[in-house]
Structures are given as C-alpha cells and as structure tokens.
Coordinates of C-alpha atoms in Angstrom, one line a residue:
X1 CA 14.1 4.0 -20.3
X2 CA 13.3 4.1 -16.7
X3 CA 10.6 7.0 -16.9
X4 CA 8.3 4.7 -19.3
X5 CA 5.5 2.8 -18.0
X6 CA 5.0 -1.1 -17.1
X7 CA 2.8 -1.4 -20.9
X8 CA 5.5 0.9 -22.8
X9 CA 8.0 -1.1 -21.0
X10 CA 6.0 -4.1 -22.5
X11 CA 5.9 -2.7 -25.7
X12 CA 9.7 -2.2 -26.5
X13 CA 9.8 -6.1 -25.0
X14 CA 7.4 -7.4 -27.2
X15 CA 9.1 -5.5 -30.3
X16 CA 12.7 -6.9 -29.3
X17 CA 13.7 -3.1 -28.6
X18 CA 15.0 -4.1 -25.4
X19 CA 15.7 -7.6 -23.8
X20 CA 14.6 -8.0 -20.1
X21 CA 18.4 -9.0 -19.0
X22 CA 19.0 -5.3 -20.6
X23 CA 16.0 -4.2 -18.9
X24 CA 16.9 -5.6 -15.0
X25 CA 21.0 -4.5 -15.8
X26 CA 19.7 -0.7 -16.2
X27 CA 17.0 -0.8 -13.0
X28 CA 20.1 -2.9 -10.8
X29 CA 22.4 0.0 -11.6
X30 CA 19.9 2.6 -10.7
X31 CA 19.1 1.1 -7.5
X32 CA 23.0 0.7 -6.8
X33 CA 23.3 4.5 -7.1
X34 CA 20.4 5.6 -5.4
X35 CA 20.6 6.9 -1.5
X36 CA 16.8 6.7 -0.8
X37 CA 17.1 3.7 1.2
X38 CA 14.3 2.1 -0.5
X39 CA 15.6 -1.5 -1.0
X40 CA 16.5 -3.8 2.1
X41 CA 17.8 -6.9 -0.4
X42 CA 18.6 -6.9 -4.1
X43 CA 20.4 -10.0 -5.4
X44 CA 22.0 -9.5 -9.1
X45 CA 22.0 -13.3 -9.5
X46 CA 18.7 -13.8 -8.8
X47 CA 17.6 -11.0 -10.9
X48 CA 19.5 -11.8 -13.6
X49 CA 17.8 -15.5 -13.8
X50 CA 15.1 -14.5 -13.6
X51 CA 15.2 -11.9 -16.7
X52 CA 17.0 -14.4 -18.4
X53 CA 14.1 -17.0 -18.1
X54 CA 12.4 -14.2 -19.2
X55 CA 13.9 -14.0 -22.3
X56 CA 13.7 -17.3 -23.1
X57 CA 9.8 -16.9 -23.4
X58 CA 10.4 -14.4 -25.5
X59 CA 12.6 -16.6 -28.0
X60 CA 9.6 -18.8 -27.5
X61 CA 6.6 -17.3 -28.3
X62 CA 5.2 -17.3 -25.0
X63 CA 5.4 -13.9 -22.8
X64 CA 2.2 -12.7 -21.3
X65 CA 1.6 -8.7 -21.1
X66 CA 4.2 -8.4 -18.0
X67 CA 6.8 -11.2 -19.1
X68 CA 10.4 -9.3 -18.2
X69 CA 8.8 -6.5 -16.7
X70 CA 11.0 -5.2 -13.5
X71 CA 9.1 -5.5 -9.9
X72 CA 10.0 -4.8 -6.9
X73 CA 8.3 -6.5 -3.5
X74 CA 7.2 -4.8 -0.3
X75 CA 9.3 -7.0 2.1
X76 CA 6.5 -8.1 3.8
X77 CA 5.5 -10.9 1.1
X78 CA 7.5 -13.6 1.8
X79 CA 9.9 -14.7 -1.2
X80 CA 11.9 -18.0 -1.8
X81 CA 15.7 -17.1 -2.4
X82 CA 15.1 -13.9 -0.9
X83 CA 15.4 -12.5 2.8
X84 CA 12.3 -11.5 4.2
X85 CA 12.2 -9.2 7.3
X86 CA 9.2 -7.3 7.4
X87 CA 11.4 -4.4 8.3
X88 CA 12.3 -6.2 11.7
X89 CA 15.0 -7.1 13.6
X90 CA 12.7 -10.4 14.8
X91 CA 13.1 -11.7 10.9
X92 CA 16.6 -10.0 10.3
X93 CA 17.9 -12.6 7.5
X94 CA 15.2 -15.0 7.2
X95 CA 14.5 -16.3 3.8
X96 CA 11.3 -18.1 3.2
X97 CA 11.1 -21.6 1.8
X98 CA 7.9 -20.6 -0.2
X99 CA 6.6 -17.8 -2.3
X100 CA 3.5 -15.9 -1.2
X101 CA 0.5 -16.0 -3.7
X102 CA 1.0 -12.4 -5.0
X103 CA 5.1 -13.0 -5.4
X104 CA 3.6 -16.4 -7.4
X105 CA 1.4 -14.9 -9.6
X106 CA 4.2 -12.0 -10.5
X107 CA 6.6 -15.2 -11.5
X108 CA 4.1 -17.1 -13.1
X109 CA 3.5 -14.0 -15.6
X110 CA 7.3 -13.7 -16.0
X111 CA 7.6 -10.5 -14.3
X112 CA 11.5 -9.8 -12.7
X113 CA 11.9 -9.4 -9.0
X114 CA 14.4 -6.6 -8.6
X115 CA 14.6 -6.9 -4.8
X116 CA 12.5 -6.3 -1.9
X117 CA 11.8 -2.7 -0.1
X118 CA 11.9 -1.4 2.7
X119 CA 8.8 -0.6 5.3
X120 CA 7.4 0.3 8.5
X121 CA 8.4 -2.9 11.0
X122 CA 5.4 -5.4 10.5
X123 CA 3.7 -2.6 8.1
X124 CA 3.1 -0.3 11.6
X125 CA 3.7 3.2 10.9
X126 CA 3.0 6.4 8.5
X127 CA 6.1 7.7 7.5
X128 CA 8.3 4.9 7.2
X129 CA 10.4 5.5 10.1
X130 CA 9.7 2.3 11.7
X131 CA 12.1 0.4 10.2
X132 CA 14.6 -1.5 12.3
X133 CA 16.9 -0.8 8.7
X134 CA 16.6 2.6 8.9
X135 CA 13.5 5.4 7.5
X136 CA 13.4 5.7 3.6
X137 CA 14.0 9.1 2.2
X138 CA 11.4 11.2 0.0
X139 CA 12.4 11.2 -3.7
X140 CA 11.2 15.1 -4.1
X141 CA 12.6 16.5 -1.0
X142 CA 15.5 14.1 1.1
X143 CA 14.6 15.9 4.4
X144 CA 10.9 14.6 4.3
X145 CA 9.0 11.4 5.0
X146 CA 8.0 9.1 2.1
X147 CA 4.8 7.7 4.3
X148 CA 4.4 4.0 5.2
X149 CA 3.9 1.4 6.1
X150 CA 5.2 1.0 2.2
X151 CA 7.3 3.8 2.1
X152 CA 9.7 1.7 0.2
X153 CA 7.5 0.8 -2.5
X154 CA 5.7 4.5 -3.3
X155 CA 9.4 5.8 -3.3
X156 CA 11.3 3.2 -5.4
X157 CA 8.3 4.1 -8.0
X158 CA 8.6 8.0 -8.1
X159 CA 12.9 7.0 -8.2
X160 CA 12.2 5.5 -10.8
X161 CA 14.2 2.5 -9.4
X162 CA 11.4 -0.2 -10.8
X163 CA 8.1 0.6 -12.6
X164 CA 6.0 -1.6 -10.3
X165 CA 6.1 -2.3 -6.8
X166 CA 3.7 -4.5 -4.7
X167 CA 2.3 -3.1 -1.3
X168 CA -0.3 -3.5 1.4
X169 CA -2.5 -1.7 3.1
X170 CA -3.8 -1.7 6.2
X171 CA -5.2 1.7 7.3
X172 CA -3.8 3.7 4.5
X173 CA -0.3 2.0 3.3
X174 CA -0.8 2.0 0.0
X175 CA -2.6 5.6 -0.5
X176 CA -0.4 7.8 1.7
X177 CA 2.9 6.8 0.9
X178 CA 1.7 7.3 -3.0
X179 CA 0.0 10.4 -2.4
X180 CA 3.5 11.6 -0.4
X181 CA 5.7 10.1 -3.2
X182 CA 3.7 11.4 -6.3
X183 CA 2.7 7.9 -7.6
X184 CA -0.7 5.9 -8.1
X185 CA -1.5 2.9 -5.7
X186 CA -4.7 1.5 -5.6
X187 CA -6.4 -0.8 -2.5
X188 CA -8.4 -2.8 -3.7
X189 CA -11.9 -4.5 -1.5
X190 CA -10.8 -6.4 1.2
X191 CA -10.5 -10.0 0.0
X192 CA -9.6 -9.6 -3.6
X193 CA -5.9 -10.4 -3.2
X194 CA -5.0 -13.3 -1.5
X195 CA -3.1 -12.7 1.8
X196 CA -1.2 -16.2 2.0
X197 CA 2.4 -15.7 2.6
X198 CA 1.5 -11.9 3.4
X199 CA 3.1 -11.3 7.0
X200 CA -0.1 -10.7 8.9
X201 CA -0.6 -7.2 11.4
X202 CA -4.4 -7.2 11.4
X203 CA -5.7 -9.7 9.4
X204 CA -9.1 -8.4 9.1
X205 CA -7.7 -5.3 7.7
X206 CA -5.1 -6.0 5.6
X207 CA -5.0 -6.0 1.7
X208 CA -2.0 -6.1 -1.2
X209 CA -2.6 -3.8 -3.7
X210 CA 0.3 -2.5 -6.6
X211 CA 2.0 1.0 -6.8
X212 CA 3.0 2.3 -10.0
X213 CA 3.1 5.2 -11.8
X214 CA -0.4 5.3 -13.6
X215 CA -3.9 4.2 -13.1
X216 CA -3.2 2.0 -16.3
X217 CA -0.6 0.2 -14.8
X218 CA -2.1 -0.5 -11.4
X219 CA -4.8 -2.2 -13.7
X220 CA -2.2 -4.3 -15.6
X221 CA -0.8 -5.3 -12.1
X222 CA -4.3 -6.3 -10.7
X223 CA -4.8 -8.1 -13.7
X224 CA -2.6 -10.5 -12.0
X225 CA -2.8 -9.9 -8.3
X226 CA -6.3 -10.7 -7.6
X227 CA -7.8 -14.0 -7.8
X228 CA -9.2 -16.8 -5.1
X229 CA -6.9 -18.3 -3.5
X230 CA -8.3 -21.4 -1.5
X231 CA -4.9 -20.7 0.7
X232 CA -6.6 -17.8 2.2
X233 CA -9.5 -18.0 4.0
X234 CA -10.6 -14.5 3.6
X235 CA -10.1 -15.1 -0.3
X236 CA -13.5 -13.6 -2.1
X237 CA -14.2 -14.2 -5.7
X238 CA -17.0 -12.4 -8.1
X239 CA -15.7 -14.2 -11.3
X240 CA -17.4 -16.9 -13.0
X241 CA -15.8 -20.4 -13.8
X242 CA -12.6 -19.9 -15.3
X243 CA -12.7 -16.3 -16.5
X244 CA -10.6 -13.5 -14.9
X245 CA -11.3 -9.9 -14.3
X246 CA -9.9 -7.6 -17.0
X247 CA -9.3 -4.3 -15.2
X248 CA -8.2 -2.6 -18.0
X249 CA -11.9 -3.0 -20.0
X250 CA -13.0 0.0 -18.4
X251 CA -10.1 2.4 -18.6
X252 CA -11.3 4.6 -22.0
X253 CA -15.4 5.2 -20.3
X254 CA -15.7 8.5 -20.5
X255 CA -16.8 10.2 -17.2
X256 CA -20.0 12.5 -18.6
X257 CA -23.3 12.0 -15.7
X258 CA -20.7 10.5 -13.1
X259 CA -21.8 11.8 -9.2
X260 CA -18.9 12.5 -6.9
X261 CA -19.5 12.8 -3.3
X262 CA -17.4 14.9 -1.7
X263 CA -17.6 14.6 2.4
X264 CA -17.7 17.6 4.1
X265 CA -16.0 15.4 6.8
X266 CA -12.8 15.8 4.9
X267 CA -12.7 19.2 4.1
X268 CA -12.4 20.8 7.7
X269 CA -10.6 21.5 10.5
X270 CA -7.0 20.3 10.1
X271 CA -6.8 20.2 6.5
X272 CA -3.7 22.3 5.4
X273 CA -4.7 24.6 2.8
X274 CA -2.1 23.6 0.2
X275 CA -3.6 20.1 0.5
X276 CA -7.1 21.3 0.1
X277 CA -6.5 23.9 -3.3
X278 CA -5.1 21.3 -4.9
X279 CA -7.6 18.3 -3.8
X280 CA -10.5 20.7 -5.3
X281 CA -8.9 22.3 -8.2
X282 CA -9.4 18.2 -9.3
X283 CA -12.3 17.9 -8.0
X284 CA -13.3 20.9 -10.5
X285 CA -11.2 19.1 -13.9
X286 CA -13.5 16.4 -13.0
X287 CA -16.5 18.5 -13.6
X288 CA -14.7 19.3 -16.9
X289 CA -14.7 16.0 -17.7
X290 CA -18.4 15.7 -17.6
X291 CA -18.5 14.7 -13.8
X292 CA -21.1 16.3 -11.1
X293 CA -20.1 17.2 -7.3
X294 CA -22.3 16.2 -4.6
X295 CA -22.2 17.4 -1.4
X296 CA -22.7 14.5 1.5
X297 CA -21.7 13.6 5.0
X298 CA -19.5 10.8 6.2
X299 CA -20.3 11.5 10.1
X300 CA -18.5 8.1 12.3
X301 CA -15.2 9.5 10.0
X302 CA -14.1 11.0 13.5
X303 CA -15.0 7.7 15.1
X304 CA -12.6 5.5 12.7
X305 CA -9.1 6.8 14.3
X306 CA -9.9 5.2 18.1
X307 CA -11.9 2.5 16.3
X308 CA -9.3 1.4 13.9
X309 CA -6.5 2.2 17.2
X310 CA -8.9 -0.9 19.0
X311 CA -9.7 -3.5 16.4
X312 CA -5.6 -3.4 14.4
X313 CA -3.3 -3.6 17.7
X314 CA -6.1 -6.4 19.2
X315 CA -5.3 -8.8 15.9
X316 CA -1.5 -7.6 15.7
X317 CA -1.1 -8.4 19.6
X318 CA -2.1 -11.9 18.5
X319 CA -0.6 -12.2 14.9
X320 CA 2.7 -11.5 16.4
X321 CA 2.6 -13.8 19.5
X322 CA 4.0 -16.2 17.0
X323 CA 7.4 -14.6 17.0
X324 CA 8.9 -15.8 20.3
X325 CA 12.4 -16.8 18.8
X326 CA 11.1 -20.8 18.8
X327 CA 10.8 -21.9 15.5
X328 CA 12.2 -18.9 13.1
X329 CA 13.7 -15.4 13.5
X330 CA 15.7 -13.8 16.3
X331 CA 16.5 -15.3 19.0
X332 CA 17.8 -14.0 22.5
X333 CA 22.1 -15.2 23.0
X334 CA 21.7 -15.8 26.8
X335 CA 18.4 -16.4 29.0
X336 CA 17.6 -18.6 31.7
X337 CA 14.5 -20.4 30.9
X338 CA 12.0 -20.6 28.2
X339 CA 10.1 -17.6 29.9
X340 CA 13.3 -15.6 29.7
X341 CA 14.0 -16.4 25.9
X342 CA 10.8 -15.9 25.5
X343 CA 10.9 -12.1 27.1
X344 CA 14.4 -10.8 25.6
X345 CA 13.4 -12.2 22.1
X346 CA 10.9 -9.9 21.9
X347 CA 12.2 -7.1 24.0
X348 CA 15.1 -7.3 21.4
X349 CA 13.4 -8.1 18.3
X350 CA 10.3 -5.8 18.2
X351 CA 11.0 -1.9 18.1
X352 CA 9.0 0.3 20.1
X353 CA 6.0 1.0 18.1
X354 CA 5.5 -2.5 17.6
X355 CA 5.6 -2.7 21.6
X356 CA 3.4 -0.1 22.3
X357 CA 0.7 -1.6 19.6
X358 CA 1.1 -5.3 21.2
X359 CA 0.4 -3.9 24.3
X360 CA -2.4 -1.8 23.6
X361 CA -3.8 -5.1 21.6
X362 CA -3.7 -7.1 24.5
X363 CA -5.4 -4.6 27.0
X364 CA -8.3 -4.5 25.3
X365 CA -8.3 -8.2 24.7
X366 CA -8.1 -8.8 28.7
X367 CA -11.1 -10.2 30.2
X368 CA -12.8 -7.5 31.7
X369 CA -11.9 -5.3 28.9
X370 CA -13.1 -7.0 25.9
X371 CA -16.3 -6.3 25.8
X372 CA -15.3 -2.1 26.5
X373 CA -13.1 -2.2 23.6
X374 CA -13.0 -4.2 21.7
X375 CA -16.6 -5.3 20.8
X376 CA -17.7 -1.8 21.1
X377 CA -15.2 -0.8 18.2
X378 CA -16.5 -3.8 15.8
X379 CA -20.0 -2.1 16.3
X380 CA -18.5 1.4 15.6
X381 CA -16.7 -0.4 12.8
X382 CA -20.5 -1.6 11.3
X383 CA -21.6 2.1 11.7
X384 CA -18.9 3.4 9.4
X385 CA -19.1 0.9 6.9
X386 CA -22.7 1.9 6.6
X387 CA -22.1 5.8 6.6
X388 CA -20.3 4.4 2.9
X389 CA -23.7 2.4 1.6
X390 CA -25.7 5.4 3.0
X391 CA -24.1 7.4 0.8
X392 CA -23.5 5.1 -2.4
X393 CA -27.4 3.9 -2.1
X394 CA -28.9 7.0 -3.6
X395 CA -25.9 10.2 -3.5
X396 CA -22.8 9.2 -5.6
X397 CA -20.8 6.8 -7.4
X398 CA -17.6 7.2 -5.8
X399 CA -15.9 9.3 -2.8
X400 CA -13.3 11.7 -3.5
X401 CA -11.4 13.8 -1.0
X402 CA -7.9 14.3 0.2
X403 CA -5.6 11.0 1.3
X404 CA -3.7 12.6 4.2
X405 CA -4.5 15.9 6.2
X406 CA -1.2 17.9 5.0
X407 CA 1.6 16.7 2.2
X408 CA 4.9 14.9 3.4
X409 CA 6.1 16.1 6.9
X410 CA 10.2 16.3 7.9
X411 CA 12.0 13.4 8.9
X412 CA 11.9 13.0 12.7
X413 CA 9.6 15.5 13.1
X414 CA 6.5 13.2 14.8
X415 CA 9.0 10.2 15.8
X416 CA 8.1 11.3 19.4
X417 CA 4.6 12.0 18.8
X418 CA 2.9 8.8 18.0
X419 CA -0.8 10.4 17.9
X420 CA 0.3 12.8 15.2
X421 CA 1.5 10.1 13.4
X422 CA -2.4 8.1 13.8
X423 CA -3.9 11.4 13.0
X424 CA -2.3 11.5 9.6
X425 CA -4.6 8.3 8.6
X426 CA -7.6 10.1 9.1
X427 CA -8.9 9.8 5.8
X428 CA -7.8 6.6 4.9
X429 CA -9.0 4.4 8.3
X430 CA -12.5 4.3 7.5
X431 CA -12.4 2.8 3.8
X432 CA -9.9 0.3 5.3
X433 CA -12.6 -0.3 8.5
X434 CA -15.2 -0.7 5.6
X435 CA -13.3 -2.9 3.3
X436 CA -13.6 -0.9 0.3
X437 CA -11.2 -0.4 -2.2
X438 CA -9.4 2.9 -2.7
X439 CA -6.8 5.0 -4.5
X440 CA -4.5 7.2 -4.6
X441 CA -3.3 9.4 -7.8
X442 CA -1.5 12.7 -7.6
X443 CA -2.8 16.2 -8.0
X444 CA -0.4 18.5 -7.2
X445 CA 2.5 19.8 -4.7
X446 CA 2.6 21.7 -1.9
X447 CA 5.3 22.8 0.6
X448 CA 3.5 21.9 4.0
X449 CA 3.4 25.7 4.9
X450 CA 0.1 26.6 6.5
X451 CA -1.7 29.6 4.3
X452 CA 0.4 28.4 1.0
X453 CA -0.9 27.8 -2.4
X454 CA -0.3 24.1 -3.8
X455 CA 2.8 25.4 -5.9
X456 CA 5.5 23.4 -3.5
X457 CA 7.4 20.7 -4.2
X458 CA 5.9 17.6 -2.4
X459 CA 3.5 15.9 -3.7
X460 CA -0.2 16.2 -3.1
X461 CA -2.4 13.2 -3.5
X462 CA -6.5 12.6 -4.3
X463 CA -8.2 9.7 -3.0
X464 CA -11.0 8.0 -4.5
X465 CA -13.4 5.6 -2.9
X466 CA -15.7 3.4 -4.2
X467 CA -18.0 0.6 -3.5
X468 CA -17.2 -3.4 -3.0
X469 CA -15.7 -4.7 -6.2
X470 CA -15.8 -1.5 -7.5
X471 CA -12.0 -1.5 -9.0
X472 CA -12.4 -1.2 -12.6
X473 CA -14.7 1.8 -12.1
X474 CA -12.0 3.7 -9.8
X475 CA -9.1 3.1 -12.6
X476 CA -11.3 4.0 -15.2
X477 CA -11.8 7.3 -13.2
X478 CA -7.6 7.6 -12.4
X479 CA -6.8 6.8 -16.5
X480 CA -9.1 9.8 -17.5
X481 CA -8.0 12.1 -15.0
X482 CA -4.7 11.4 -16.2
X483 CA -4.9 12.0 -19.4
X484 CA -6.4 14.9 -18.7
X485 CA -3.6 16.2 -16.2
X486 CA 0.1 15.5 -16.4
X487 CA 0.5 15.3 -12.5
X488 CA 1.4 11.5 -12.8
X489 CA 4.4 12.0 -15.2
X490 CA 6.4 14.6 -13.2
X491 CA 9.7 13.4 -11.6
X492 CA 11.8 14.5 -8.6
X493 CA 15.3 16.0 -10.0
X494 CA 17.5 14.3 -11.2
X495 CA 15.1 11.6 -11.9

C-alpha cells in the first residue's frame, strides 16, 4: 500500500478498495515505527477527522483527484490545530490560529494531513542538522544526511511514511534533499505558490513546491498548490479568468527535437565522479528519447554562492527581527528590562546558524555597507538571471546538470564547517537567484567515494531548469524519463 503513488492511491479511493480512515491508520502506524526523525508533530485525532470527513465525500459523490489522500507538511507552513515550530526553539509549541494558503488548498481538495516534518531552523541549512529537534536521518543509509532545509519532507517520501509532502525552497530546499533522499520535488517560478502563512527567511527567494515520488505526482500536487493569492503580494498569475493550470496536460509529449543545455559550469572542478557518471549516463537516455545535447556556458554560476550569501541573510536578518519573545513564541524566564528580554530571547531561541546568518544580514544592511553588499549582489543577481535568458533565447529548452556537487555526506561531518555546507548549493543558488523553476528526479546512487562508479547506495539526483512558467514542460520531461528508467521506484531496505 504504501509504495503506490498519490493517483494509484487515488484510484483504489475512488473504487472503494480502500477507505481514507484505512488509508491514514496504515501511514500513522508507519510513522509510529519509523526512527528517521522525520515528523516533529503527528496528531491521530486530527488525522483521523480529517480522513473521516474525507470519507464522507466519498459516500457523497463529491471527492476531487486528491480527496483522502495522506500529506504530510514541512513545519514551516503554519497549520490550525497543529504546532508549528519552524524547527525552532523560538516557536517550540506554537500552534497557529490560521491555515497558510498551501495547507488551505490541500484541505479544501480533501487531502489528510498526517503531521508536520521536521527541517532546518527557519529553512537555514543543507543537511538538516539545523534543527533545534534534532537532524533527520537518511532513509538509504542512517549514518548520512537527508539534505535540507526540507530534510523532513524528501525523507518521509523515500520512507514511505506519506506519499506527498509539501516543501520550500529557498536556495535549493526542495532539489537537494530529493536528490539526497531518491525522490522528485519540483520548485516551481518564484511567485506561483502563494507564500501567506509560509514562515518567511528571504522573502525574495522563497517558494513552496511538493515532494513526491514521481514527476506525475508533483503535477497532481501543483494542480492544487499554485494559484494567486491576493494574500501574497509576490502572488503572480498567467491564467485567464477562472481557469486553472492543468499540469498534468503535458505529461505523455514525447521528447523527439527537444535541446538540452548542459553547462560546462557544472561539470568541473569539484564534482565527485560518482555524481557526474550518473548525471550523464541520463543525460545520454535523454538522447534516446529523441532529445539533443547542447553544450553552453552559465559563467556568474561562481558568482551566485557569495551573491545568494548577501541578498538571503540581509531579508532573514529582518524577517526574523519579529521574533523578540513579545507577541508569540519563546520567551526569556528572567531579564531586567525590555532590552534584556529582548537579548536572551533570542540568544536562547535562535541556534547558531540562524545567529551567524542574522548577523551577517545585518552587516551588510549597516549604513556604510549597503551599498558594498548588498546592492552590488542585487546587480550580480540581474547578471545571473540573464546568463539563463542568454541561454534559453537561442541555445536550449531546458538546463540539465547535477543538483548537488557529491551524493549525501555523513552526519556531523560539515556541522563545523559552515562554508562546506554553502558550497553544496552550488548548483541550485542561481535558479533560485533567477526565479526559475526547477527539479529534482533521481538517477542513480553513489557511495560518495572519490574515483567510484555511481553503483553506491545513496541516491544521485538530476536537476532540470527551465524558463519562467515553464512547469508543465519540466514534468513532462521528469514523467518520460521515468517511464523510461526505474530510478524513481527503488526503496531503501526494509521499505
């Protein structure tokens, strides 16, 4: 039951094969045995309601497509009924009085919450070790990292502990922990899904996408997540009147005549060779799918790790001012004054990296600094984002490459070493800089030995880029790679 996807799930729904209280029962008991850490708050009661209401539609002749379908949310969308932490001790047992947009939606089609996962604190972090509750553990190997910010997310999908998870990415959150975990996610362009009731880290940046197992069911998921949303003024809309994007229309297209450009940016120095045999032997079953390979150059890709390094800590350094133990969240036991409550809230509350990037944030926002950092990166930022529509004007379709430099690395391995950590995003910064949407889909394993072949066992993954509004044509892409390959239906053991 729990290795079928979101529409076979639907199916045996639809057909009365399986009720969606029978449904959320088997998905509870599997996230009551599991040890991966994955889920920060699951609430039978809730759960149960919910799949019961579900039900109900049933009996009455009105589920959608993902009525009783199991979900699981990235504790950074806040949720009514539900703690919402944001993996921080600032938020530790906080429960919203409203439902973000995305979390709506879900409801609204009758999907079932299972619970909320685990993440980097305030989405800040590669390898979800951030957490103030503790790093989540790698499905297909318990020593190594699942990736983050939604570590949480990418690994209750490849545990099979739900068959869809919301996530969000910021510089890479959705893509690498996918590509580390074996799953699909997809980013979509920045705008698409509304950020309201999304706990902000750069708000310029940030994007909620789904993670699931296949290309097909990321498009059943967008189906629902995107959509203006007047809440959010970043909120961008392409649609016409009333009618909503089918993401699925495209899915069966076949591929014959489509240009790939591969950057020769992301295929040097610092790419680990299991990565890179695995990244091109797809890159060649695309060609056997009627694709063609073209060679271009992504040059400010370099450029995008001190640029995105400026632009996210200057909007999280304000974003999070509004945690100062006032209104919500922690609060320091004993101070003096306001300006001492106001210090040990957030010398308690916030964990280091947090610190370090609200510091960083606020240097470059100082007078005297601003316009040496910060402007200068929006410029840089510019210069990327046309190094994509170079490239898409007159060379290629889409962008493929690697998502992350090497596979999954150990646990506690770069906790000390916060630029290796930023240097694992080095593929994924500059479509987040640019806005774009992206993906993730896997490819193959490797073991993270340097000189091996990609015959490990953790999990490889291939990005794809393409341009604004350009999700349709980047699932289409991910479904016909996977029915070519069976990469996306392997399972840790024991799954």
């Amino acid at each position: 039951m729990h290795n079928k996807t979101i529409k076979e799930l639907s199916a045996l729904l639809h057909s009365k094969q399986v009720s969606a209280t029978e449904l959320a029962r088997h998905y509870l008991g599997r996230i009551d045995a599991s040890g991966h850490n994955a889920f920060l708050h699951v609430d039978h009661e809730l759960t149960l309601a919910q799949a019961a209401a579900a039900d109900a539609r049933f009996a009455q002749g009105t589920a959608g497509p993902l009525t009783g379908v199991p979900i699981a949310h990235k504790d950074i969308f806040v949720t009514r009924g539900w703690r919402t932490t944001a993996g921080s001790k600032m938020l530790d047992g906080y429960v919203s009085p409203f439902d973000a947009t995305v979390v709506d939606r879900f409801n609204a089609a009758g999907m079932v919450t299972l619970g909320k996962v685990n993440l980097d604190e305030f989405a800040m972090g590669s390898a979800n070790e951030n957490s103030a509750y503790g790093a989540v553990k790698n499905p297909w190997d318990a020593a190594a990292v699942p990736g983050g910010s939604s570590g949480g997310s990418a690994a209750a999908i490849a545990a099979r502990l739900a068959p869809a998870a919301t996530a969000t990415d910021t510089g890479g959150s959705i893509r690498q922990p996918a590509a580390f975990c074996g799953v699909t996610g997809i980013k979509p362009t920045y705008g698409r899904v509304s950020r309201f009731g999304m706990i902000a880290f750069a708000s310029s940046l940030d994007q909620g996408g789904p993670i699931a197992q296949t290309a097909e069911d990321c498009a059943l998921l967008l189906n629902e997540m995107i959509g203006f949303d007047e809440r959010d003024s970043t909120s961008l809309t392409v649609e016409q009147g009333n009618v909503r994007e089918d993401y699925t229309r495209d899915l069966n297209k076949p591929l014959a005549g489509l240009r790939i450009g591969v950057p020769s940016e992301y295929f040097g120095e610092g790419l680990a060779s299991d990565v890179e045999g695995a990244v091109r032997a797809a890159l060649e079953q695309f060609v056997k799918l009627g694709a063609v390979l073209v060679d271009i150059s992504l040059p400010k890709t370099a450029l995008s790790i001190p640029t995105y390094y400026i632009i996210a800590p200057a909007e999280a350094s304000s974003n999070l001012s509004r945690f100062d133990g006032v209104r919500y969240g922690h609060r320091a036991a004993e101070y003096k004054d306001l300006q001492d409550m106001y210090r040990k809230t957030r010398a308690e509350g916030f964990g280091s990296e947090v610190k370090r990037r609200i510091m960083v944030g606020t240097y470059v926002l100082c007078h005297g600094y601003y316009d040496a950092y910060y402007v200068q990166a929006q410029k840089i930022r510019r210069l990327i984002a046309d190094d994509f529509q170079a490239a898409f004007a007159d060379k290629c379709d889409v962008i493929m490459g690697p998502v992350a430099p090497t596979v999954a690395w150990d646990l506690g391995s770069k906790t000390n070493d916060p630029v290796a950590n930023y240097l694992a995003d080095i593929f994924t910064l500059s479509t987040s800089l640019a806005g774009l949407p992206g993906m993730s889909i896997p490819c193959g394993f490797g073991d993270g030995k340097e000189g091996s072949e990609a015959n490990g066992k953790r999990p490889v993954g291939l990005q794809i880029i393409g341009n604004y509004f350009a999700e349709a044509k980047l699932l289409n892409i991910a479904h016909q790679y996977q029915q070519a390959t069976d990469w996306h239906k392997r399972t840790p053991e024991g799954v």
